[in-house]
Amino acid sequence: MKSLRPSVASEQGFASTITLRENLLSLVEAVVDALEGHLRQRLGEQRPKPLGLATGRTMVPIYAALVARVQRWPADELEDLRQGWCSFNLDEYVGLGAADEQSFSAYMARNLGEPLQLSPQQLHLPDGEATDPQQQACRYADQLQSFGGVGVQLLGLGSNGHVGFNEPPCGPDASCRVVSLSESTRQQNAAAFGADPSKVPLKALTLGLREILEADEIHLIVTGKAKAEILKELLNSPCTDQLPASWLRPHPRVALWVDQAALNG
Ligand code: GLP
């Protein structure tokens, strides 16, 4: 394992740490070690802040390993974890709801809610079926605010540098809103829609960079050689609206987790 010293990480422009692991499996375990520690810490807090969760292929092995890990906890601690669970997801497709298997709501139920026996009310997501999506975006942001904002935020990286669905160009003040998905993002996410990009919804609801940057702690996870190009750009680029993830750089507690394939292609 290689965990770059904070000083080295900051030379790369990131305020916190960059952790590199040889392969996906060991990276996933390292991320889950950190998450497990955070979840244990939360158990002792009076009013823990919600977890900020992401979807996408990157997160599938993370959630699987996290579920396996916490299922080994003593029964009383696992029960406390279940009872106290509160998470807010980043985004949802406009027009899709829990009954659509491609929705992020269904993804969260499959990957986390059902295996951990959480109630759907504990896993907050924007309502993709709301009749007024923009109003829904404002409500979702208000609801998150009423819970105190995000504590620990997990993020994946889009191939065009998006986080959540904050497509480029996007500045750090963008708040929760309805966005149009780019052609490249619809292509990137087509696998879940029978490999047909035209079936991927045109719009989505997403937390903005504003809400993401308000999280106490951010973990950006980048794996696989398909992300090598955008990761390289991210490590070498200044903060720019053209690469929304670059706005994470100055956050005081951002951890970047990468595997060798993402770093070297
Ligand atoms: C998706 C989602 C993000 C996700 C990112 C990376 O479109 N909106 O939440 O983190 O893009 O996706 P993947 O992990 O499938 O590469």
Tab-separated table of N, CA and C in Angstrom, residues 36-188:
chain	number	residue	atom	x	y	z
A	36	GLU	N	-15.708	1.902	7.956
A	36	GLU	CA	-16.102	1.156	9.145
A	36	GLU	C	-15.753	1.968	10.397
A	37	GLY	N	-14.565	2.552	10.387
A	37	GLY	CA	-14.155	3.392	11.517
A	37	GLY	C	-15.127	4.544	11.710
A	38	HIS	N	-15.529	5.147	10.612
A	38	HIS	CA	-16.456	6.259	10.706
A	38	HIS	C	-17.817	5.799	11.239
A	39	LEU	N	-18.284	4.657	10.764
A	39	LEU	CA	-19.592	4.161	11.212
A	39	LEU	C	-19.575	3.834	12.705
A	40	ARG	N	-18.460	3.280	13.166
A	40	ARG	CA	-18.344	2.993	14.609
A	40	ARG	C	-18.373	4.283	15.418
A	41	GLN	N	-17.649	5.264	14.914
A	41	GLN	CA	-17.594	6.554	15.603
A	41	GLN	C	-18.998	7.187	15.681
A	42	ARG	N	-19.727	7.080	14.580
A	42	ARG	CA	-21.097	7.625	14.516
A	42	ARG	C	-22.005	7.042	15.589
A	43	LEU	N	-21.751	5.740	15.903
A	43	LEU	CA	-22.626	5.067	16.874
A	43	LEU	C	-22.600	5.785	18.212
A	44	GLY	N	-21.466	6.407	18.512
A	44	GLY	CA	-21.340	7.068	19.811
A	44	GLY	C	-21.803	8.523	19.792
A	45	GLU	N	-22.223	9.022	18.653
A	45	GLU	CA	-22.590	10.444	18.570
A	45	GLU	C	-24.079	10.651	18.823
A	46	GLN	N	-24.390	11.781	19.455
A	46	GLN	CA	-25.783	12.109	19.767
A	46	GLN	C	-26.613	12.327	18.498
A	47	ARG	N	-26.115	13.249	17.678
A	47	ARG	CA	-26.846	13.548	16.432
A	47	ARG	C	-25.871	13.478	15.257
A	48	PRO	N	-25.505	12.269	14.857
A	48	PRO	CA	-24.537	12.170	13.761
A	48	PRO	C	-25.101	12.758	12.471
A	49	LYS	N	-24.229	13.353	11.701
A	49	LYS	CA	-24.679	13.890	10.414
A	49	LYS	C	-24.919	12.739	9.439
A	50	PRO	N	-25.785	12.944	8.453
A	50	PRO	CA	-26.027	11.889	7.468
A	50	PRO	C	-24.757	11.539	6.679
A	51	LEU	N	-24.760	10.294	6.210
A	51	LEU	CA	-23.726	9.872	5.264
A	51	LEU	C	-24.149	10.390	3.892
A	52	GLY	N	-23.175	10.755	3.082
A	52	GLY	CA	-23.458	11.157	1.707
A	52	GLY	C	-23.049	10.013	0.791
A	53	LEU	N	-23.990	9.471	0.047
A	53	LEU	CA	-23.680	8.274	-0.742
A	53	LEU	C	-23.800	8.504	-2.245
A	54	ALA	N	-23.027	7.714	-2.966
A	54	ALA	CA	-22.990	7.790	-4.431
A	54	ALA	C	-23.441	6.459	-5.011
A	55	THR	N	-23.753	6.463	-6.276
A	55	THR	CA	-24.087	5.219	-6.978
A	55	THR	C	-23.006	4.966	-8.039
A	56	GLY	N	-23.329	4.170	-9.033
A	56	GLY	CA	-22.351	3.892	-10.100
A	56	GLY	C	-21.612	2.588	-9.835
A	57	ARG	N	-20.883	2.135	-10.851
A	57	ARG	CA	-20.184	0.850	-10.761
A	57	ARG	C	-19.069	0.862	-9.725
A	58	THR	N	-18.432	2.015	-9.569
A	58	THR	CA	-17.333	2.107	-8.596
A	58	THR	C	-17.797	1.699	-7.203
A	59	MET	N	-19.021	2.064	-6.876
A	59	MET	CA	-19.495	1.861	-5.504
A	59	MET	C	-20.014	0.451	-5.239
A	60	VAL	N	-20.279	-0.321	-6.297
A	60	VAL	CA	-20.857	-1.654	-6.081
A	60	VAL	C	-19.959	-2.513	-5.182
A	61	PRO	N	-18.655	-2.661	-5.508
A	61	PRO	CA	-17.834	-3.488	-4.615
A	61	PRO	C	-17.616	-2.862	-3.237
A	62	ILE	N	-17.688	-1.534	-3.177
A	62	ILE	CA	-17.529	-0.869	-1.870
A	62	ILE	C	-18.704	-1.247	-0.960
A	63	TYR	N	-19.926	-1.141	-1.497
A	63	TYR	CA	-21.090	-1.465	-0.674
A	63	TYR	C	-21.103	-2.964	-0.320
A	64	ALA	N	-20.713	-3.805	-1.280
A	64	ALA	CA	-20.706	-5.252	-0.997
A	64	ALA	C	-19.734	-5.554	0.145
A	65	ALA	N	-18.557	-4.941	0.086
A	65	ALA	CA	-17.552	-5.199	1.133
A	65	ALA	C	-17.976	-4.571	2.464
A	66	LEU	N	-18.633	-3.426	2.377
A	66	LEU	CA	-19.090	-2.773	3.612
A	66	LEU	C	-20.174	-3.619	4.291
A	67	VAL	N	-21.089	-4.131	3.489
A	67	VAL	CA	-22.150	-4.982	4.042
A	67	VAL	C	-21.524	-6.215	4.699
A	68	ALA	N	-20.599	-6.862	3.979
A	68	ALA	CA	-19.961	-8.062	4.534
A	68	ALA	C	-19.247	-7.727	5.850
A	69	ARG	N	-18.603	-6.575	5.874
A	69	ARG	CA	-17.842	-6.182	7.064
A	69	ARG	C	-18.759	-5.955	8.262
A	70	VAL	N	-19.808	-5.158	8.077
A	70	VAL	CA	-20.642	-4.833	9.247
A	70	VAL	C	-21.489	-6.032	9.687
A	71	GLN	N	-21.691	-6.963	8.764
A	71	GLN	CA	-22.443	-8.153	9.178
A	71	GLN	C	-21.625	-9.032	10.128
A	72	ARG	N	-20.330	-8.722	10.233
A	72	ARG	CA	-19.504	-9.456	11.203
A	72	ARG	C	-19.467	-8.744	12.558
A	73	TRP	N	-20.118	-7.592	12.636
A	73	TRP	CA	-20.151	-6.869	13.914
A	73	TRP	C	-20.991	-7.654	14.921
A	74	PRO	N	-20.732	-7.397	16.228
A	74	PRO	CA	-21.627	-7.991	17.233
A	74	PRO	C	-23.063	-7.543	16.968
A	75	ALA	N	-24.021	-8.428	17.267
A	75	ALA	CA	-25.426	-8.179	16.917
A	75	ALA	C	-25.945	-6.848	17.456
A	76	ASP	N	-25.553	-6.482	18.681
A	76	ASP	CA	-26.098	-5.238	19.248
A	76	ASP	C	-25.572	-4.010	18.501
A	77	GLU	N	-24.307	-4.054	18.111
A	77	GLU	CA	-23.747	-2.914	17.355
A	77	GLU	C	-24.371	-2.820	15.964
A	78	LEU	N	-24.575	-3.973	15.349
A	78	LEU	CA	-25.188	-3.971	14.022
A	78	LEU	C	-26.611	-3.420	14.113
A	79	GLU	N	-27.304	-3.785	15.172
A	79	GLU	CA	-28.660	-3.276	15.358
A	79	GLU	C	-28.636	-1.752	15.552
A	80	ASP	N	-27.663	-1.271	16.336
A	80	ASP	CA	-27.537	0.185	16.533
A	80	ASP	C	-27.239	0.876	15.203
A	81	LEU	N	-26.393	0.237	14.406
A	81	LEU	CA	-26.062	0.821	13.093
A	81	LEU	C	-27.329	0.926	12.243
A	82	ARG	N	-28.091	-0.144	12.225
A	82	ARG	CA	-29.341	-0.159	11.439
A	82	ARG	C	-30.302	0.921	11.924
A	83	GLN	N	-30.494	0.937	13.230
A	83	GLN	CA	-31.465	1.901	13.791
A	83	GLN	C	-31.077	3.340	13.473
A	84	GLY	N	-29.768	3.600	13.525
A	84	GLY	CA	-29.312	4.986	13.388
A	84	GLY	C	-28.973	5.383	11.951
A	85	TRP	N	-29.190	4.473	11.006
A	85	TRP	CA	-28.760	4.757	9.632
A	85	TRP	C	-29.517	5.952	9.036
A	86	CYS	N	-28.777	6.858	8.478
A	86	CYS	CA	-29.404	7.977	7.758
A	86	CYS	C	-28.434	8.416	6.670
A	87	SER	N	-28.844	8.264	5.426
A	87	SER	CA	-27.958	8.669	4.330
A	87	SER	C	-28.721	9.482	3.302
A	88	PHE	N	-27.991	10.325	2.623
A	88	PHE	CA	-28.536	11.122	1.516
A	88	PHE	C	-27.710	10.824	0.277
A	89	ASN	N	-28.371	10.395	-0.770
A	89	ASN	CA	-27.655	10.155	-2.022
A	89	ASN	C	-27.475	11.435	-2.815
A	90	LEU	N	-26.534	11.347	-3.723
A	90	LEU	CA	-26.222	12.517	-4.535
A	90	LEU	C	-27.287	12.842	-5.572
A	91	ASP	N	-27.822	11.789	-6.200
A	91	ASP	CA	-28.566	12.094	-7.422
A	91	ASP	C	-29.589	11.028	-7.783
A	92	GLU	N	-30.422	11.379	-8.730
A	92	GLU	CA	-31.430	10.452	-9.266
A	92	GLU	C	-31.818	10.921	-10.664
A	93	TYR	N	-32.171	9.966	-11.509
A	93	TYR	CA	-32.651	10.320	-12.851
A	93	TYR	C	-34.056	10.905	-12.772
A	94	VAL	N	-34.311	11.951	-13.517
A	94	VAL	CA	-35.667	12.498	-13.609
A	94	VAL	C	-36.527	11.490	-14.379
A	95	GLY	N	-37.667	11.152	-13.790
A	95	GLY	CA	-38.599	10.234	-14.443
A	95	GLY	C	-38.531	8.815	-13.914
A	96	LEU	N	-37.479	8.496	-13.135
A	96	LEU	CA	-37.380	7.132	-12.604
A	96	LEU	C	-37.644	7.115	-11.099
A	97	GLY	N	-38.302	6.039	-10.654
A	97	GLY	CA	-38.590	5.887	-9.232
A	97	GLY	C	-38.153	4.517	-8.745
A	98	ALA	N	-38.464	4.241	-7.475
A	98	ALA	CA	-37.994	3.004	-6.832
A	98	ALA	C	-38.382	1.739	-7.614
A	99	ALA	N	-39.509	1.803	-8.334
A	99	ALA	CA	-39.959	0.608	-9.055
A	99	ALA	C	-39.169	0.367	-10.348
A	100	ASP	N	-38.396	1.363	-10.781
A	100	ASP	CA	-37.574	1.187	-11.990
A	100	ASP	C	-36.211	0.642	-11.579
A	101	GLU	N	-35.861	-0.506	-12.142
A	101	GLU	CA	-34.621	-1.115	-11.643
A	101	GLU	C	-33.369	-0.318	-11.994
A	102	GLN	N	-33.482	0.593	-12.987
A	102	GLN	CA	-32.311	1.419	-13.324
A	102	GLN	C	-32.203	2.670	-12.458
A	103	SER	N	-33.225	2.903	-11.628
A	103	SER	CA	-33.162	4.121	-10.801
A	103	SER	C	-32.081	3.956	-9.738
A	104	PHE	N	-31.567	5.076	-9.279
A	104	PHE	CA	-30.566	5.019	-8.213
A	104	PHE	C	-31.223	4.582	-6.904
A	105	SER	N	-32.516	4.873	-6.801
A	105	SER	CA	-33.251	4.427	-5.626
A	105	SER	C	-33.244	2.889	-5.554
A	106	ALA	N	-33.523	2.239	-6.687
A	106	ALA	CA	-33.505	0.775	-6.727
A	106	ALA	C	-32.085	0.246	-6.500
A	107	TYR	N	-31.107	0.937	-7.063
A	107	TYR	CA	-29.692	0.558	-6.870
A	107	TYR	C	-29.358	0.538	-5.375
A	108	MET	N	-29.776	1.592	-4.661
A	108	MET	CA	-29.435	1.680	-3.243
A	108	MET	C	-30.142	0.589	-2.440
A	109	ALA	N	-31.387	0.303	-2.835
A	109	ALA	CA	-32.119	-0.766	-2.138
A	109	ALA	C	-31.397	-2.105	-2.348
A	110	ARG	N	-30.986	-2.348	-3.601
A	110	ARG	CA	-30.314	-3.614	-3.936
A	110	ARG	C	-28.971	-3.765	-3.224
A	111	ASN	N	-28.184	-2.702	-3.273
A	111	ASN	CA	-26.800	-2.811	-2.812
A	111	ASN	C	-26.601	-2.568	-1.322
A	112	LEU	N	-27.539	-1.865	-0.701
A	112	LEU	CA	-27.332	-1.501	0.701
A	112	LEU	C	-28.582	-1.718	1.555
A	113	GLY	N	-29.707	-1.192	1.088
A	113	GLY	CA	-30.917	-1.206	1.909
A	113	GLY	C	-31.379	-2.620	2.245
A	114	GLU	N	-31.492	-3.464	1.213
A	114	GLU	CA	-31.995	-4.816	1.469
A	114	GLU	C	-30.983	-5.651	2.243
A	115	PRO	N	-29.705	-5.694	1.824
A	115	PRO	CA	-28.780	-6.523	2.604
A	115	PRO	C	-28.628	-6.074	4.059
A	116	LEU	N	-28.783	-4.786	4.311
A	116	LEU	CA	-28.646	-4.323	5.700
A	116	LEU	C	-29.988	-4.178	6.400
A	117	GLN	N	-31.043	-4.548	5.707
A	117	GLN	CA	-32.408	-4.440	6.252
A	117	GLN	C	-32.720	-3.025	6.761
A	118	LEU	N	-32.441	-2.048	5.911
A	118	LEU	CA	-32.764	-0.659	6.236
A	118	LEU	C	-34.117	-0.337	5.630
A	119	SER	N	-34.811	0.608	6.229
A	119	SER	CA	-36.089	0.978	5.616
A	119	SER	C	-35.801	2.015	4.525
A	120	PRO	N	-36.629	2.043	3.467
A	120	PRO	CA	-36.377	3.007	2.379
A	120	PRO	C	-36.321	4.448	2.896
A	121	GLN	N	-37.024	4.729	3.994
A	121	GLN	CA	-37.014	6.100	4.539
A	121	GLN	C	-35.651	6.487	5.112
A	122	GLN	N	-34.818	5.491	5.389
A	122	GLN	CA	-33.492	5.813	5.947
A	122	GLN	C	-32.493	6.178	4.856
A	123	LEU	N	-32.834	5.785	3.620
A	123	LEU	CA	-31.952	6.049	2.478
A	123	LEU	C	-32.604	7.150	1.642
A	124	HIS	N	-32.195	8.378	1.891
A	124	HIS	CA	-32.824	9.483	1.163
A	124	HIS	C	-32.212	9.634	-0.231
A	125	LEU	N	-33.093	9.838	-1.201
A	125	LEU	CA	-32.663	10.186	-2.566
A	125	LEU	C	-33.633	11.234	-3.082
A	126	PRO	N	-33.194	12.054	-4.035
A	126	PRO	CA	-34.169	12.950	-4.661
A	126	PRO	C	-35.249	12.106	-5.325
A	127	ASP	N	-36.478	12.631	-5.330
A	127	ASP	CA	-37.598	11.904	-5.930
A	127	ASP	C	-37.631	12.181	-7.437
A	128	GLY	N	-37.195	11.192	-8.203
A	128	GLY	CA	-37.136	11.360	-9.657
A	128	GLY	C	-38.491	11.475	-10.306
A	129	GLU	N	-39.520	11.080	-9.574
A	129	GLU	CA	-40.870	11.109	-10.143
A	129	GLU	C	-41.663	12.340	-9.710
A	130	ALA	N	-41.022	13.260	-9.016
A	130	ALA	CA	-41.729	14.474	-8.582
A	130	ALA	C	-42.284	15.206	-9.797
A	131	THR	N	-43.490	15.781	-9.638
A	131	THR	CA	-44.103	16.466	-10.786
A	131	THR	C	-43.342	17.746	-11.120
A	132	ASP	N	-42.765	18.375	-10.100
A	132	ASP	CA	-41.979	19.588	-10.339
A	132	ASP	C	-40.534	19.311	-9.900
A	133	PRO	N	-39.683	18.831	-10.822
A	133	PRO	CA	-38.335	18.417	-10.426
A	133	PRO	C	-37.504	19.540	-9.786
A	134	GLN	N	-37.640	20.763	-10.299
A	134	GLN	CA	-36.818	21.834	-9.715
A	134	GLN	C	-37.225	22.109	-8.270
A	135	GLN	N	-38.540	22.071	-8.037
A	135	GLN	CA	-39.016	22.254	-6.657
A	135	GLN	C	-38.519	21.091	-5.782
A	136	GLN	N	-38.508	19.895	-6.344
A	136	GLN	CA	-38.019	18.722	-5.627
A	136	GLN	C	-36.540	18.911	-5.252
A	137	ALA	N	-35.767	19.477	-6.172
A	137	ALA	CA	-34.340	19.711	-5.894
A	137	ALA	C	-34.187	20.643	-4.691
A	138	CYS	N	-35.001	21.713	-4.655
A	138	CYS	CA	-34.912	22.659	-3.529
A	138	CYS	C	-35.319	21.979	-2.230
A	139	ARG	N	-36.386	21.179	-2.312
A	139	ARG	CA	-36.850	20.467	-1.111
A	139	ARG	C	-35.781	19.511	-0.593
A	140	TYR	N	-35.145	18.823	-1.527
A	140	TYR	CA	-34.131	17.835	-1.130
A	140	TYR	C	-32.964	18.527	-0.431
A	141	ALA	N	-32.548	19.656	-0.992
A	141	ALA	CA	-31.451	20.416	-0.372
A	141	ALA	C	-31.859	20.902	1.018
A	142	ASP	N	-33.122	21.358	1.147
A	142	ASP	CA	-33.614	21.832	2.454
A	142	ASP	C	-33.657	20.686	3.466
A	143	GLN	N	-34.089	19.532	2.963
A	143	GLN	CA	-34.182	18.382	3.863
A	143	GLN	C	-32.782	17.993	4.374
A	144	LEU	N	-31.826	17.988	3.449
A	144	LEU	CA	-30.449	17.672	3.854
A	144	LEU	C	-29.956	18.691	4.888
A	145	GLN	N	-30.247	19.947	4.616
A	145	GLN	CA	-29.851	21.024	5.536
A	145	GLN	C	-30.460	20.810	6.918
A	146	SER	N	-31.732	20.373	6.942
A	146	SER	CA	-32.409	20.184	8.231
A	146	SER	C	-31.773	19.049	9.040
A	147	PHE	N	-31.047	18.176	8.363
A	147	PHE	CA	-30.317	17.107	9.051
A	147	PHE	C	-28.888	17.545	9.379
A	148	GLY	N	-28.546	18.779	9.061
A	148	GLY	CA	-27.219	19.295	9.406
A	148	GLY	C	-26.187	19.188	8.297
A	149	GLY	N	-26.604	18.766	7.098
A	149	GLY	CA	-25.634	18.613	6.004
A	149	GLY	C	-24.897	17.288	6.136
A	150	VAL	N	-24.094	16.989	5.138
A	150	VAL	CA	-23.421	15.680	5.083
A	150	VAL	C	-22.193	15.643	6.001
A	151	GLY	N	-22.022	14.501	6.681
A	151	GLY	CA	-20.801	14.265	7.452
A	151	GLY	C	-19.712	13.749	6.522
A	152	VAL	N	-19.792	12.459	6.206
A	152	VAL	CA	-18.814	11.856	5.292
A	152	VAL	C	-19.474	11.631	3.937
A	153	GLN	N	-18.851	12.157	2.898
A	153	GLN	CA	-19.399	12.063	1.535
A	153	GLN	C	-18.560	11.108	0.690
A	154	LEU	N	-19.192	10.092	0.119
A	154	LEU	CA	-18.510	9.223	-0.859
A	154	LEU	C	-18.792	9.752	-2.250
A	155	LEU	N	-17.769	9.744	-3.098
A	155	LEU	CA	-17.941	10.207	-4.476
A	155	LEU	C	-17.241	9.263	-5.444
A	156	GLY	N	-17.877	9.049	-6.592
A	156	GLY	CA	-17.193	8.442	-7.722
A	156	GLY	C	-16.860	9.569	-8.696
A	157	LEU	N	-16.136	9.231	-9.735
A	157	LEU	CA	-15.722	10.253	-10.710
A	157	LEU	C	-16.258	9.893	-12.091
A	158	GLY	N	-16.985	10.815	-12.686
A	158	GLY	CA	-17.454	10.594	-14.049
A	158	GLY	C	-16.286	10.721	-15.030
A	159	SER	N	-16.401	10.072	-16.175
A	159	SER	CA	-15.299	10.119	-17.152
A	159	SER	C	-15.072	11.522	-17.701
A	160	ASN	N	-16.065	12.399	-17.540
A	160	ASN	CA	-15.875	13.794	-17.978
A	160	ASN	C	-15.577	14.711	-16.785
A	161	GLY	N	-15.275	14.099	-15.638
A	161	GLY	CA	-14.896	14.905	-14.467
A	161	GLY	C	-16.061	15.308	-13.597
A	162	HIS	N	-17.250	14.750	-13.883
A	162	HIS	CA	-18.368	15.126	-13.017
A	162	HIS	C	-18.306	14.400	-11.680
A	163	VAL	N	-18.886	15.019	-10.669
A	163	VAL	CA	-19.169	14.335	-9.398
A	163	VAL	C	-20.651	14.547	-9.159
A	164	GLY	N	-21.325	13.521	-8.585
A	164	GLY	CA	-22.779	13.532	-8.633
A	164	GLY	C	-23.126	13.572	-10.112
A	165	PHE	N	-24.043	14.477	-10.468
A	165	PHE	CA	-24.282	14.704	-11.898
A	165	PHE	C	-23.950	16.157	-12.229
A	166	ASN	N	-22.934	16.679	-11.570
A	166	ASN	CA	-22.499	18.053	-11.859
A	166	ASN	C	-21.617	18.027	-13.097
A	167	GLU	N	-22.273	18.147	-14.215
A	167	GLU	CA	-21.599	18.051	-15.510
A	167	GLU	C	-20.804	19.328	-15.797
A	168	PRO	N	-19.696	19.199	-16.502
A	168	PRO	CA	-18.955	20.409	-16.871
A	168	PRO	C	-19.725	21.213	-17.929
A	169	PRO	N	-19.661	22.536	-17.911
A	169	PRO	CA	-18.976	23.345	-16.911
A	169	PRO	C	-19.821	23.478	-15.648
A	170	CYS	N	-19.152	23.474	-14.500
A	170	CYS	CA	-19.873	23.619	-13.233
A	170	CYS	C	-18.948	24.246	-12.196
A	171	GLY	N	-19.447	25.285	-11.572
A	171	GLY	CA	-18.650	25.980	-10.562
A	171	GLY	C	-18.993	25.520	-9.154
A	172	PRO	N	-18.197	25.955	-8.169
A	172	PRO	CA	-18.348	25.456	-6.799
A	172	PRO	C	-19.610	25.936	-6.089
A	173	ASP	N	-20.288	26.944	-6.643
A	173	ASP	CA	-21.489	27.463	-5.972
A	173	ASP	C	-22.778	26.825	-6.473
A	174	ALA	N	-22.664	25.950	-7.476
A	174	ALA	CA	-23.879	25.322	-8.017
A	174	ALA	C	-24.567	24.521	-6.913
A	175	SER	N	-25.875	24.733	-6.738
A	175	SER	CA	-26.572	23.995	-5.681
A	175	SER	C	-27.476	22.935	-6.291
A	176	CYS	N	-28.188	22.250	-5.419
A	176	CYS	CA	-29.036	21.129	-5.844
A	176	CYS	C	-30.017	21.601	-6.921
A	177	ARG	N	-30.091	20.858	-8.004
A	177	ARG	CA	-30.868	21.345	-9.146
A	177	ARG	C	-31.140	20.224	-10.155
A	178	VAL	N	-31.886	20.603	-11.180
A	178	VAL	CA	-32.112	19.699	-12.310
A	178	VAL	C	-31.016	19.976	-13.333
A	179	VAL	N	-30.407	18.916	-13.851
A	179	VAL	CA	-29.363	19.104	-14.873
A	179	VAL	C	-29.692	18.275	-16.117
A	180	SER	N	-29.171	18.725	-17.235
A	180	SER	CA	-29.237	17.924	-18.466
A	180	SER	C	-27.985	17.070	-18.515
A	181	LEU	N	-28.159	15.805	-18.829
A	181	LEU	CA	-26.996	14.914	-18.886
A	181	LEU	C	-26.322	15.012	-20.247
A	182	SER	N	-25.003	15.012	-20.200
A	182	SER	CA	-24.262	15.125	-21.457
A	182	SER	C	-24.341	13.793	-22.209
A	183	GLU	N	-24.034	13.898	-23.490
A	183	GLU	CA	-23.998	12.705	-24.336
A	183	GLU	C	-23.012	11.680	-23.758
A	184	SER	N	-21.863	12.158	-23.314
A	184	SER	CA	-20.838	11.225	-22.829
A	184	SER	C	-21.291	10.531	-21.547
A	185	THR	N	-21.995	11.255	-20.693
A	185	THR	CA	-22.487	10.622	-19.460
A	185	THR	C	-23.566	9.600	-19.773
A	186	ARG	N	-24.419	9.915	-20.736
A	186	ARG	CA	-25.474	8.961	-21.083
A	186	ARG	C	-24.849	7.712	-21.703
A	187	GLN	N	-23.761	7.905	-22.409
A	187	GLN	CA	-23.050	6.737	-22.943
A	187	GLN	C	-22.395	5.939	-21.818
A	188	GLN	N	-21.762	6.688	-20.914
A	188	GLN	CA	-21.063	6.040	-19.802
A	188	GLN	C	-22.028	5.196	-18.960
